[in-house]
XYZ file of C-alpha atoms in Angstrom:
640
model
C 14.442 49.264 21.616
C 12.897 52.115 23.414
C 13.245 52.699 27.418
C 9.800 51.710 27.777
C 10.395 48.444 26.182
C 13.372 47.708 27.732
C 12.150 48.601 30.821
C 8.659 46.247 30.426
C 11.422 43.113 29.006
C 12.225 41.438 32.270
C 12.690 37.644 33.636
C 9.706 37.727 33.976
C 8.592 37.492 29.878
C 11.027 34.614 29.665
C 8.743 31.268 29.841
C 9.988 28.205 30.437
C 8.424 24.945 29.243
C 8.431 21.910 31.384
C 8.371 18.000 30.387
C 6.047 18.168 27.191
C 4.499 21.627 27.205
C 6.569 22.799 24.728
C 5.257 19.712 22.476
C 1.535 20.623 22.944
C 2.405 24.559 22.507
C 4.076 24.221 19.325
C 3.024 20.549 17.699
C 4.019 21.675 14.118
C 7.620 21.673 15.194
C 7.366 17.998 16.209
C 5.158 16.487 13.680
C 4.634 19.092 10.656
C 0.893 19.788 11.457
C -2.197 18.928 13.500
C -3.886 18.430 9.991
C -4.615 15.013 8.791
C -1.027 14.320 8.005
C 0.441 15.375 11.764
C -2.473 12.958 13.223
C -0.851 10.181 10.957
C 2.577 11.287 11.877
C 1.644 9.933 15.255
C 1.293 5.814 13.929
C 4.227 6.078 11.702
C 6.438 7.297 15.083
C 5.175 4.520 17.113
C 5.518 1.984 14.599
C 9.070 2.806 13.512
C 10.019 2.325 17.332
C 8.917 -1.509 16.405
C 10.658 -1.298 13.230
C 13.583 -0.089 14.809
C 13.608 -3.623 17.010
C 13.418 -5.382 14.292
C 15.841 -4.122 12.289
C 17.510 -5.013 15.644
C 17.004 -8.577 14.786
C 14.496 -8.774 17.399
C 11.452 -8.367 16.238
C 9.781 -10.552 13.519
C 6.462 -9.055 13.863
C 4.312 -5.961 14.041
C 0.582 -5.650 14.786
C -1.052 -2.311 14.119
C -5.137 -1.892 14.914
C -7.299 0.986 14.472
C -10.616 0.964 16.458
C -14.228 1.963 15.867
C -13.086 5.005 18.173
C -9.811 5.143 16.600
C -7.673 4.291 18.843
C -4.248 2.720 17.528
C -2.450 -0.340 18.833
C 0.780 -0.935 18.199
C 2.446 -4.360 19.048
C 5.430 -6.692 18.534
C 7.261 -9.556 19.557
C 10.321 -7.698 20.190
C 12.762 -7.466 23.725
C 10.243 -5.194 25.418
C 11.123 -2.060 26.569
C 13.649 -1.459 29.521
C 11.488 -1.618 33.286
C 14.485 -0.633 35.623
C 14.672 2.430 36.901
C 16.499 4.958 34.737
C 19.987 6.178 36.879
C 19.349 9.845 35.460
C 16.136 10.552 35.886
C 14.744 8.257 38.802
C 11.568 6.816 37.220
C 10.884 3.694 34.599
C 13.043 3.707 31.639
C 9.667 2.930 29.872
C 8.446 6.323 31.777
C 11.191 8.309 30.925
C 11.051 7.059 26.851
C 6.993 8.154 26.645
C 7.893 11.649 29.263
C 11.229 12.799 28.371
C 12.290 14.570 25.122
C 15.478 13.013 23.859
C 15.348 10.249 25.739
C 16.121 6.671 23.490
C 17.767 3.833 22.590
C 19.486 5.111 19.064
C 22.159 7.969 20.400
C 24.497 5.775 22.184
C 24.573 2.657 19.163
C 24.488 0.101 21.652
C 20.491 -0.658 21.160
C 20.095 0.080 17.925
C 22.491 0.235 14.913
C 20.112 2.009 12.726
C 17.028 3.767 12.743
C 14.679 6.326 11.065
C 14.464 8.398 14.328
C 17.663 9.609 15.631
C 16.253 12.685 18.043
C 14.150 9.766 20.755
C 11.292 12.366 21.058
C 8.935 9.976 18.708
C 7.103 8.054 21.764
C 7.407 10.898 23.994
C 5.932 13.763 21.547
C 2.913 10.834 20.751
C 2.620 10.525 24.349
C 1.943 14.558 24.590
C -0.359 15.129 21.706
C -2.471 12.233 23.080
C -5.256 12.337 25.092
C -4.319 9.274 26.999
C -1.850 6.363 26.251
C -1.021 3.213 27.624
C 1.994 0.524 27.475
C 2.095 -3.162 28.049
C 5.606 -4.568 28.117
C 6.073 -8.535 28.677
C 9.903 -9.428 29.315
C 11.331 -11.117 32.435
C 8.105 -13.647 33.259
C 6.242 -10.109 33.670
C 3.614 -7.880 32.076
C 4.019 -4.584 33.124
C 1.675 -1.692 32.394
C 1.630 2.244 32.672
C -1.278 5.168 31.654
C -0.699 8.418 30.698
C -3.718 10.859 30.836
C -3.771 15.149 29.871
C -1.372 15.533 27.381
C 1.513 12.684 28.919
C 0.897 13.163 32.596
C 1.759 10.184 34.416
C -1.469 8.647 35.919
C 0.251 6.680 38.511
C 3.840 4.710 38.335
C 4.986 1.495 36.261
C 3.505 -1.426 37.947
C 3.407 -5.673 37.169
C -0.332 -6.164 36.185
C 0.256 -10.020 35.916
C 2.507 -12.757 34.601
C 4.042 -13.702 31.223
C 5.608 -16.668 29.329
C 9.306 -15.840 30.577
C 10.194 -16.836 26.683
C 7.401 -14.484 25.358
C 8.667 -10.590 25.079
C 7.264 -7.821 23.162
C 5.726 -3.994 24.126
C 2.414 -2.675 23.230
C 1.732 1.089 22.805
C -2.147 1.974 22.500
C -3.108 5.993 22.374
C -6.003 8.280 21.740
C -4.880 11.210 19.609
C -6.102 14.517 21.612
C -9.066 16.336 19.998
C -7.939 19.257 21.717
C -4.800 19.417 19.440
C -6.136 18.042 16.496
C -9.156 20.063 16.005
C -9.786 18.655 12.115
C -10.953 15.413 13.511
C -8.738 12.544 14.798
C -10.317 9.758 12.393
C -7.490 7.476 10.671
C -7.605 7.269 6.939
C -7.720 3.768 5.936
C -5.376 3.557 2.839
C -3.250 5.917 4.020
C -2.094 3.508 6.715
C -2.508 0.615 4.376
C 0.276 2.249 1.986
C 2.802 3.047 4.158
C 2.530 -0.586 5.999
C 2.973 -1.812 2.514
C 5.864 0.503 1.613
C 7.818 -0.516 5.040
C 7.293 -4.072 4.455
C 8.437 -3.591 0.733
C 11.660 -1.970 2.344
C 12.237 -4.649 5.067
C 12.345 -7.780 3.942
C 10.843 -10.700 6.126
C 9.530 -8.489 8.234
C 5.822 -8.908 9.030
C 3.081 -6.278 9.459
C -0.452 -7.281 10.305
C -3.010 -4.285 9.780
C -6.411 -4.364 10.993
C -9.065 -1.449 10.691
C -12.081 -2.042 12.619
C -13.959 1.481 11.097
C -17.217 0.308 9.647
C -16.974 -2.995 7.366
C -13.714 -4.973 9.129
C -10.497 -5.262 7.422
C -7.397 -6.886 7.639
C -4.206 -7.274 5.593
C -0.810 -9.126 6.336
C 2.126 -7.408 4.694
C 5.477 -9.282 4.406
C 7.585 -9.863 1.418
C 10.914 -12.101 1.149
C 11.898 -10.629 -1.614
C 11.763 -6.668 -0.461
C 13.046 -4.834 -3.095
C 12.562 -6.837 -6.012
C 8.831 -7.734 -5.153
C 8.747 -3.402 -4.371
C 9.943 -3.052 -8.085
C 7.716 -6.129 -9.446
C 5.002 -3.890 -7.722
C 5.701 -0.593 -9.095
C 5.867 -2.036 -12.982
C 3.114 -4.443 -12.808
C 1.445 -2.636 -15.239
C 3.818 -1.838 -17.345
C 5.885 -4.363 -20.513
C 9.006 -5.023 -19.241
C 12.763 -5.064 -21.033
C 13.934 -8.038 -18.818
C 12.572 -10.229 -16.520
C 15.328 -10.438 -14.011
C 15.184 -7.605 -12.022
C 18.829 -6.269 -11.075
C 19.421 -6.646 -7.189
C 22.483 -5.614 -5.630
C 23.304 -5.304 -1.679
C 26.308 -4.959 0.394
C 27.686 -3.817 3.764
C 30.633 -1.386 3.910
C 32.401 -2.776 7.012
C 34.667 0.629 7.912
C 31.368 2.936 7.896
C 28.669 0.328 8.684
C 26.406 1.284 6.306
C 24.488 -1.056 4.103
C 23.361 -1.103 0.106
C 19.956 -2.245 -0.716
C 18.992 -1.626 -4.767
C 16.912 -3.189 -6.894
C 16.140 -1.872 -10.480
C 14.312 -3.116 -13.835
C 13.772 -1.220 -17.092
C 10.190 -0.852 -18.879
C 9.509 0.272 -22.473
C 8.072 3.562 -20.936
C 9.730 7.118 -21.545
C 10.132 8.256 -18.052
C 11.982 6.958 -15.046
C 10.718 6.019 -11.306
C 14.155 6.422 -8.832
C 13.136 6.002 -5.558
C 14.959 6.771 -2.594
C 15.235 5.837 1.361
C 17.741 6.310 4.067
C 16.447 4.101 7.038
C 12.996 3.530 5.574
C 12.662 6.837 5.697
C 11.603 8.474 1.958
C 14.006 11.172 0.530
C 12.157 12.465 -1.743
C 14.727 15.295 -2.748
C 17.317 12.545 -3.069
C 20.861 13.141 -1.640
C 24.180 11.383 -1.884
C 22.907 8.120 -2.275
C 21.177 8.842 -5.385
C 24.383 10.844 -6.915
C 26.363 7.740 -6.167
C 23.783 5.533 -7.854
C 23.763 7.651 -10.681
C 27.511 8.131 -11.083
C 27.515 3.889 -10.692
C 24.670 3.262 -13.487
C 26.706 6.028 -15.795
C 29.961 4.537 -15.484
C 28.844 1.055 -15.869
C 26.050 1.100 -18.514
C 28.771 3.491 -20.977
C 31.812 0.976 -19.870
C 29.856 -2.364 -21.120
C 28.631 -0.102 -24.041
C 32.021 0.899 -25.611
C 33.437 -2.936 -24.577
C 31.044 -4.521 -26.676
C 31.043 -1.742 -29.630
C 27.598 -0.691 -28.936
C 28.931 3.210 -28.727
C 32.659 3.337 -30.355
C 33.156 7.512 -29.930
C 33.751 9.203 -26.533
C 30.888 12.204 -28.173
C 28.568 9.605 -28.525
C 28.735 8.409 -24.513
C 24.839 8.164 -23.191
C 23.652 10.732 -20.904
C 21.968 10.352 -16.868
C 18.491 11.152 -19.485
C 19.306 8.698 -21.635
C 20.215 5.970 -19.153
C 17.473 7.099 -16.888
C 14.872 6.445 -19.599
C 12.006 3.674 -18.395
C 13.953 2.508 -15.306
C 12.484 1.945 -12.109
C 14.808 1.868 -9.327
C 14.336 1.712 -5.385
C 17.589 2.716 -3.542
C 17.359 2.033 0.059
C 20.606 2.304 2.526
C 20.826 1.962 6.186
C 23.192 4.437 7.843
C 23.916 4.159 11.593
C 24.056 8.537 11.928
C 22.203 9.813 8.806
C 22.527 13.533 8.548
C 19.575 15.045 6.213
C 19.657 18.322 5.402
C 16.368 20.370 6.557
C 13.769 19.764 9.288
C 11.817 17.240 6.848
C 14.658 14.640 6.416
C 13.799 14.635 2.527
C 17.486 14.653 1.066
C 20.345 12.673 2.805
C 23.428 14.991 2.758
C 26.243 12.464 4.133
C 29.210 13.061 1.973
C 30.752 9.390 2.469
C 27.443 7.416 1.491
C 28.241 8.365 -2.247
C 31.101 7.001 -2.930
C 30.237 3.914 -1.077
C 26.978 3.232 -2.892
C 29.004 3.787 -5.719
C 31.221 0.993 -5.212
C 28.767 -1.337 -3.872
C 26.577 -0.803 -6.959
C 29.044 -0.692 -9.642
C 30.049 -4.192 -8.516
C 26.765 -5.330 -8.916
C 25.514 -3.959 -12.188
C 28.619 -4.999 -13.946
C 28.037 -8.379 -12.591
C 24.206 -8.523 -13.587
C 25.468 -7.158 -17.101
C 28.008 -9.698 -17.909
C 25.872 -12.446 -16.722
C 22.995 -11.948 -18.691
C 24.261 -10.706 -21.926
C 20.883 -10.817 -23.726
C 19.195 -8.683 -20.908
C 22.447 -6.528 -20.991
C 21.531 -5.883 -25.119
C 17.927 -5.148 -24.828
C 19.075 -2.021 -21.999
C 21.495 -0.910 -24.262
C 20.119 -0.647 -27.205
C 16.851 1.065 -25.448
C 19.758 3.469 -23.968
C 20.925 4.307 -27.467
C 17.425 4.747 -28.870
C 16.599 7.527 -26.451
C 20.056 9.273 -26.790
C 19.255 9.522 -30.557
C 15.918 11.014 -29.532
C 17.298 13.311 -26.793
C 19.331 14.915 -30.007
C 16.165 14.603 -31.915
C 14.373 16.541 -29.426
C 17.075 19.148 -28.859
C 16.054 21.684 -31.166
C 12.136 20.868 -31.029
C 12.794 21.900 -26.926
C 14.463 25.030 -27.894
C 11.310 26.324 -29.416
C 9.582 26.047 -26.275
C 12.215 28.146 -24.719
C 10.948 32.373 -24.226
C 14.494 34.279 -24.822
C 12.781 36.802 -22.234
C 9.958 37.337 -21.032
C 9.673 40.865 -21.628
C 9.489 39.408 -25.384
C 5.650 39.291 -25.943
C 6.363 37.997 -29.593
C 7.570 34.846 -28.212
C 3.987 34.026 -26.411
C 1.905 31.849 -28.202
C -0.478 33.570 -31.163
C -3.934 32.190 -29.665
C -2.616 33.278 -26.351
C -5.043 36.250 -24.764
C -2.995 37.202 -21.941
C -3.799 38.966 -18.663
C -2.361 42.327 -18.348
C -1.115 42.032 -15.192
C 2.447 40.974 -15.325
C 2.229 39.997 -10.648
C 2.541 36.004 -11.029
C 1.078 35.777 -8.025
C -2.018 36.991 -9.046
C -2.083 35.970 -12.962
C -4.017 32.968 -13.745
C -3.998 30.890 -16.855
C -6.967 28.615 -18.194
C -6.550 25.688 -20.794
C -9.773 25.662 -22.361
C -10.298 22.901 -25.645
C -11.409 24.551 -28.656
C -12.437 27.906 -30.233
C -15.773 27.841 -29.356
C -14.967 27.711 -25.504
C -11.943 29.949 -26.101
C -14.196 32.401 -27.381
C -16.511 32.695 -24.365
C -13.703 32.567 -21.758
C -12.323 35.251 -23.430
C -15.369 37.348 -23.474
C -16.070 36.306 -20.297
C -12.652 36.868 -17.738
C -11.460 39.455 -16.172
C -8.114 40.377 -18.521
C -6.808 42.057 -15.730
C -5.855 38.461 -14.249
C -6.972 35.817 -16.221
C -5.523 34.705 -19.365
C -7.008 32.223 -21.727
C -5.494 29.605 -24.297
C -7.441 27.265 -26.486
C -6.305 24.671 -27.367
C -7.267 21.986 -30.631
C -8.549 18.881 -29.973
C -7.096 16.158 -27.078
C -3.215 17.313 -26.885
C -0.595 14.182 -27.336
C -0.671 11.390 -24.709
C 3.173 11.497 -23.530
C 2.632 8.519 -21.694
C 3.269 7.020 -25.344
C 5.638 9.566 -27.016
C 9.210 10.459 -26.813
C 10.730 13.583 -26.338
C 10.970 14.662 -29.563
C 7.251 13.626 -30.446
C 6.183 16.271 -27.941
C 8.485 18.817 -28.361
C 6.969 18.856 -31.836
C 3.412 19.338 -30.526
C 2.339 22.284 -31.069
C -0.337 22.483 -28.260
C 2.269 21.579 -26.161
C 4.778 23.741 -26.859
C 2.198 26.808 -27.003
C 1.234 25.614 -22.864
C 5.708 25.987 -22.220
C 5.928 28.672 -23.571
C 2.689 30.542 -22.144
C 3.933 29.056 -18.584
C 7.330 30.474 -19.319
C 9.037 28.327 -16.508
C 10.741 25.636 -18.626
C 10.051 22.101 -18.701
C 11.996 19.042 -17.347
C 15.455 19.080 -15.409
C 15.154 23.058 -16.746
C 12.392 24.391 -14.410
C 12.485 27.238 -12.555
C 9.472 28.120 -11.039
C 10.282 31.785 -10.191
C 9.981 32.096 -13.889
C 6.287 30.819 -13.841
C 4.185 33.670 -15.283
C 1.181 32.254 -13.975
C 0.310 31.132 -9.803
C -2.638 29.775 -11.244
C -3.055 27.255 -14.123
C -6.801 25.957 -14.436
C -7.907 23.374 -16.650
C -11.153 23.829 -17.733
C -12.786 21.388 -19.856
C -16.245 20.177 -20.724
C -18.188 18.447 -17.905
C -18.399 15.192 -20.285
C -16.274 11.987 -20.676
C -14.460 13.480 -23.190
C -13.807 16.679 -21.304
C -12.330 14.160 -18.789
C -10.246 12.643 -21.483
C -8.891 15.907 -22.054
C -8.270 16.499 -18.550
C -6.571 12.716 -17.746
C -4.030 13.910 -21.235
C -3.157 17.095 -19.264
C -2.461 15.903 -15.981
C -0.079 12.946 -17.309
C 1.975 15.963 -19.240
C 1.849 18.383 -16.199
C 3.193 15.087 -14.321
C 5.437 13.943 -16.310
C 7.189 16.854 -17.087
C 6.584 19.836 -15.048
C 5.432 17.868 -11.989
C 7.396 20.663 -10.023
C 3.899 23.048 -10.859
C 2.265 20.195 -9.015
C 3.994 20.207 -6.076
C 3.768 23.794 -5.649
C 0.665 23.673 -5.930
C 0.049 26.064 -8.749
C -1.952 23.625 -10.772
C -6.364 23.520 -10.540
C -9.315 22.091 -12.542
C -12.397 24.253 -13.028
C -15.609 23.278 -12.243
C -17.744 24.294 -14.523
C -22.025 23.138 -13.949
C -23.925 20.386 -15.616
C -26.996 22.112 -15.624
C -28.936 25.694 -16.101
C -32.543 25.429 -13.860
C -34.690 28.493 -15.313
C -37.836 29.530 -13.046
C -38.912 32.968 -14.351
C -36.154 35.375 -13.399
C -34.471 32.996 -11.073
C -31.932 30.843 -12.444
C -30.122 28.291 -10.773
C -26.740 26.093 -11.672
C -26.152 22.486 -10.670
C -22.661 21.350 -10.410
C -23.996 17.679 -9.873
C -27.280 15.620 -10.350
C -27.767 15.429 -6.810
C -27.683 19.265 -6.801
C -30.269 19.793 -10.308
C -32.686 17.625 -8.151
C -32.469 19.330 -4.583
C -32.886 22.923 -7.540
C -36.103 20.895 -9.333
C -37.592 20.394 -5.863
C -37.258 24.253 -5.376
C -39.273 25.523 -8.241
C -41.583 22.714 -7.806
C -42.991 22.884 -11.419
C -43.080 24.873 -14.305
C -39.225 25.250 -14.905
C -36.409 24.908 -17.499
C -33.393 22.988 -17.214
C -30.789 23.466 -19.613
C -27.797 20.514 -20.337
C -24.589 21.940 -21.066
C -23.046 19.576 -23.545
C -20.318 21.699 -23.531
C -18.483 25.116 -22.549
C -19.236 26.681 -26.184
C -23.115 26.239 -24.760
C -22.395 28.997 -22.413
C -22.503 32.767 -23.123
C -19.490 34.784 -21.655
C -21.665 36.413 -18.743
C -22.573 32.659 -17.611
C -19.190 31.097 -17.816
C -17.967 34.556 -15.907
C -20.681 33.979 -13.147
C -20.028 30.001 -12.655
C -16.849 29.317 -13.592
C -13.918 32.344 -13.709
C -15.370 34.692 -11.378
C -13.468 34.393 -7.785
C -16.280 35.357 -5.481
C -18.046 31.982 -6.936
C -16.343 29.522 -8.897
C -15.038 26.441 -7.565
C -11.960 25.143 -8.446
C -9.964 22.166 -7.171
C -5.979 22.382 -6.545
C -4.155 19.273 -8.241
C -2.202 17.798 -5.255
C 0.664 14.512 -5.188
C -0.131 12.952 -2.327
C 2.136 9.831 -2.994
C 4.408 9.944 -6.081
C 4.157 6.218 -6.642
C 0.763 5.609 -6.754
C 0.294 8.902 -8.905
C 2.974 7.495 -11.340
C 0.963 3.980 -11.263
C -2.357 5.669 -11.102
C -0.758 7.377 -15.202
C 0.565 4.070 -16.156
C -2.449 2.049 -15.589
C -4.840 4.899 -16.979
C -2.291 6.073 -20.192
C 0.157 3.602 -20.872
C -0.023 0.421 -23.324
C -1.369 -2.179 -21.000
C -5.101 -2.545 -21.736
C -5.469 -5.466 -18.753
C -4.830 -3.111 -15.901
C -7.270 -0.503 -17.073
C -10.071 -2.680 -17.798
C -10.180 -4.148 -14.299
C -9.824 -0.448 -12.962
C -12.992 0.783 -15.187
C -14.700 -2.746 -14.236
C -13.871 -1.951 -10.504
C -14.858 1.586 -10.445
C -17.703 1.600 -12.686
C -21.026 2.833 -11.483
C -24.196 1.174 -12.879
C -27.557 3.529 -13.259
C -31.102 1.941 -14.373
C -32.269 4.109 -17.566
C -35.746 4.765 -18.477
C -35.527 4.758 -22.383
């Protein structure tokens, strides 16, 4: 540091945050973002506080309501919060829970045993990032009420606003999320609520949650299931043909650590696996030690009853995690009284002592379930067995997806016309469907950048294949090894050769076909490209509107008419049938060049309802995708 600098560095630069600045200054530490998912953030921290009680054992019932003006009320029939005076900071405990960071029931394990928030700045960060908020509590034959106004400010002290059944307790939070801090709008997206009601009533059994969103047309939806994890798994293969109609449920409390064992499980004919995970309803998407103990359990146990009952006889011939994992659908929930996750986003549980006792707990269980039902035992099994003898099938087909190095240009795909850039970050790949398109992208791109590779016909639906099946496909193989990153448990995306990869298909049904078949592989098994979001679909126009020298393109129908009104009369519109129909300087000017195309990044908002979403639109049920296509359908009167 120069003596300038040091000189200008004094007390003085040092700032010092009071009460809930710091939360309005820097909201992305406290709730991710102010975009659409931080404004969400916001119900889910207010309605865990009620969870929390009932998890307690006393609570039975939440009530969550979103306004016309969007404001959220959050209510149940729990204790109510503490009224006293708090000894450390001389106000309302219920002031110092919404105005104090750190301040909570869950660090002393007297009020609550377990819960999702461990830091108690949930209620008071809401309170801060809200333009105003208000709580009713009802306990001691009183209803007591305080306001907070300007980002958490006290308006005036807690005060009895009138009088209560001394039986009846409960709290009630209501808030206005501040536009100030949430500058992308501070309306409430109605499924997105509706989901994760669902999921925490899925994950707590009994517990119920009554949803109302007053937005526009009035709806309301009660969510409470008995059966929590089982009905969770029922859910989650409802469209899918199941191996066994019991579904495996296992639970148990380890009484020297406290923590509890929730796991329910069922196996499909499907090719893939569904392994969900929670620590304290909270979704660990990245897994942790209570998936490696559930693993090591289902291993142990599933090989054990295998070589008892001479389904397997040689130790080489023991199934693998792949082969086990094949079709099941699993939910793993535990409840740990000090969870320690590892990174700011809680998404894998890192407590080294939860594995070996969901490990025990479930071993118990699945050897029980096995010996119990003998015939449901045989139909795993043998399913087991069937996709180990695949897995070796598929072992040599995978290894000719594999580039040996990528400084190997022999090993790319023939049709291939690479970029000749070799900066991933700025190489971009499109998956066009036949020569005739493959011909005018490549005359049409910048090679600089953008590769192309065609590809024959509608590639293999892996939603119905097994590993070997598309190992063997050749279209498929050719996209592996163009992407260069692997596939599977083998990714690694700092091999991807690509940051872009654009499917571009025919604006048509079938060119949506194509699409549907690409996604489901992309999900299925490099779902990691997803999630990085390296993955977009092109959007390439419906129509060509001719007026003289001006030419226009329609992406939509609504557009080609607002384009006919414009030239009036005495124009040409062309219908592309297909990208072959376009010459390489028009595909260049509405489709690959950057200054003008649009293209739309492929994003996995909620893994469950994507991997339903695939089931219901790929898989073997035809029930569950003719109600969708009956649901969704959109009727037009034709003049013929």
């Amino acid at each position: 540091m120069s003596k300038i600098d040091a000189e200008h560095y004094t007390a003085d630069d040092i700032q010092v945050l009071e009460g809930l600045e710091a939360v309005r200054v820097r909201p992305g530490m406290y709730i991710g973002s102010t975009s659409s998912k931080g404004l969400h953030h916001l119900v889910w921290e207010i309605v865990d506080n009620s969870i929390d009680e009932a998890l307690a054992g006393f609570a039975s019932t939440i009530y969550v309501t979103v306004d016309k003006d969007d404001v959220v009320t959050v209510r149940d029939d729990g204790r109510g919060m503490p009224v006293a005076i708090h000894e450390k900071t001389g106000i309302s405990t219920v002031e110092t829970i919404f105005t104090v960071l750190h301040a909570g029931g869950k660090f002393g394990g007297g009020a609550y045993k377990v819960s999702g928030g461990l830091h108690g700045v949930g209620a008071s960060v809401v309170n801060a990032l809200s333009e105003w908020l208000e709580v009713k509590v009802c306990r001691d034959g009183n209803i007591y009420f305080v306001r907070f106004e300007n980002g958490g400010h006290t308006k005036e002290p807690l005060k009895i606003i009138g009088k209560c059944d001394p039986e009846f307790t409960g709290s009630e939070v209501r808030f206005k999320a501040d536009p100030e801090i949430f500058k992308e709008g501070t309306a409430y997206d109605y499924q997105t609520l509706y989901e994760r009601f669902r999921q925490i009533a899925f994950l707590n059994k009994g517990i119920k949650i009554v949803y109302r969103y007053e937005k526009g047309e009035v709806k309301e939806h009660t969510f409470c299931y008995t059966g929590g994890l089982k009905e969770y798994v029922a859910f989650l293969n409802r469209n899918k043909n199941v191996l066994h109609e019991d579904i495996i449920y296992v639970e148990g409390l380890d009484e020297e650590t406290n923590i509890s064992v929730e796991i329910a499980l069922q196996y499909n004919d499907t090719y893939v696996s569904n392994i969900y995970s929670f620590c304290n309803n909270i979704n660990t998407i990245e897994g942790g030690t209570h998936e490696e103990g559930f693993r090591a359990a289902i291993n142990r146990v599933i090989n054990k009853y295998a070589r008892d009952n001479n389904f397997i006889k040689k130790e080489e011939d023991s199934l693998q995690t792949d082969d086990i994992k094949e079709g099941l659908t699993a939910i793993i929930s535990i409840k740990h009284p000090n969870p320690q996750y590892e990174g700011q986003t809680k998404s894998k549980l890192g407590n080294a002592e939860v594995r070996k006792v969901v490990s025990d707990i479930f071993s118990q269980g699945l050897s029980r379930f096995l010996l119990e039902h003998p015939n449901d035992a045989k139909e795993i099994i043998e399913k087991t067995i069937t996709a180990s003898k695949a897995r070796i099938a598929a072992r040599k087909a995978r290894e000719l997806t594999r580039r040996k190095n990528a400084l190997e240009v022999s090993s790319l795909p023939g049709k291939l016309a690479d970029c000749s850039s070799k900066d991933a970050s700025i190489s971009e790949i499109y998956i066009v469907e036949g020569n005739s398109a493959g011909g005018s992208a490549k005359g049409g791109r910048d090679s600089t950048f953008q590769a192309i590779l065609p590809l024959r016909g509608k590639i293999l639906n892996v939603e119905k294949a097994r590993l070997h099946r598309i190992f063997d496909n050749a279209e498929i193989r050719s996209m592996i090894t163009a992407f260069g990153c692997g596939v599977g448990d083998e990714i690694d995306l700092s091999k991807l050769r690509y940051h872009k990869i654009v499917i571009m298909t025919d604006a048509d049904v079938d060119g949506a076909h194509i699409c549907t078949l690409m996604l489901t592989f992309l999900y299925r098994y490099l779902r990691p490209v997803i999630e990085g979001g390296y993955v977009y679909i092109a959007m390439p126009p419906l129509y060509k509107i001719q007026k003289g020298n001006a030419i226009r393109y329609a992406y939509t129908d609504i557009e080609c008419e607002e384009y006919k009104k414009e030239f009036v009369n005495n124009y040409k519109i062309q219908r592309y049938k297909g990208l072959g129909e376009m010459n390489p300087e028009q595909l260049w000017e509405t489709t690959l060049d950057p200054k003008v195309r649009t293209l739309k990044q492929v994003t996995i908002e909620d893994a469950m309802d994507a991997d339903n979403a695939f089931s219901m639109l790929m898989g073997d049920e035809v029930e569950p995708r003719r109600n969708f296509i009956i649901e969704n359908a959109h009727y037009a009167n034709l003049d013929i």
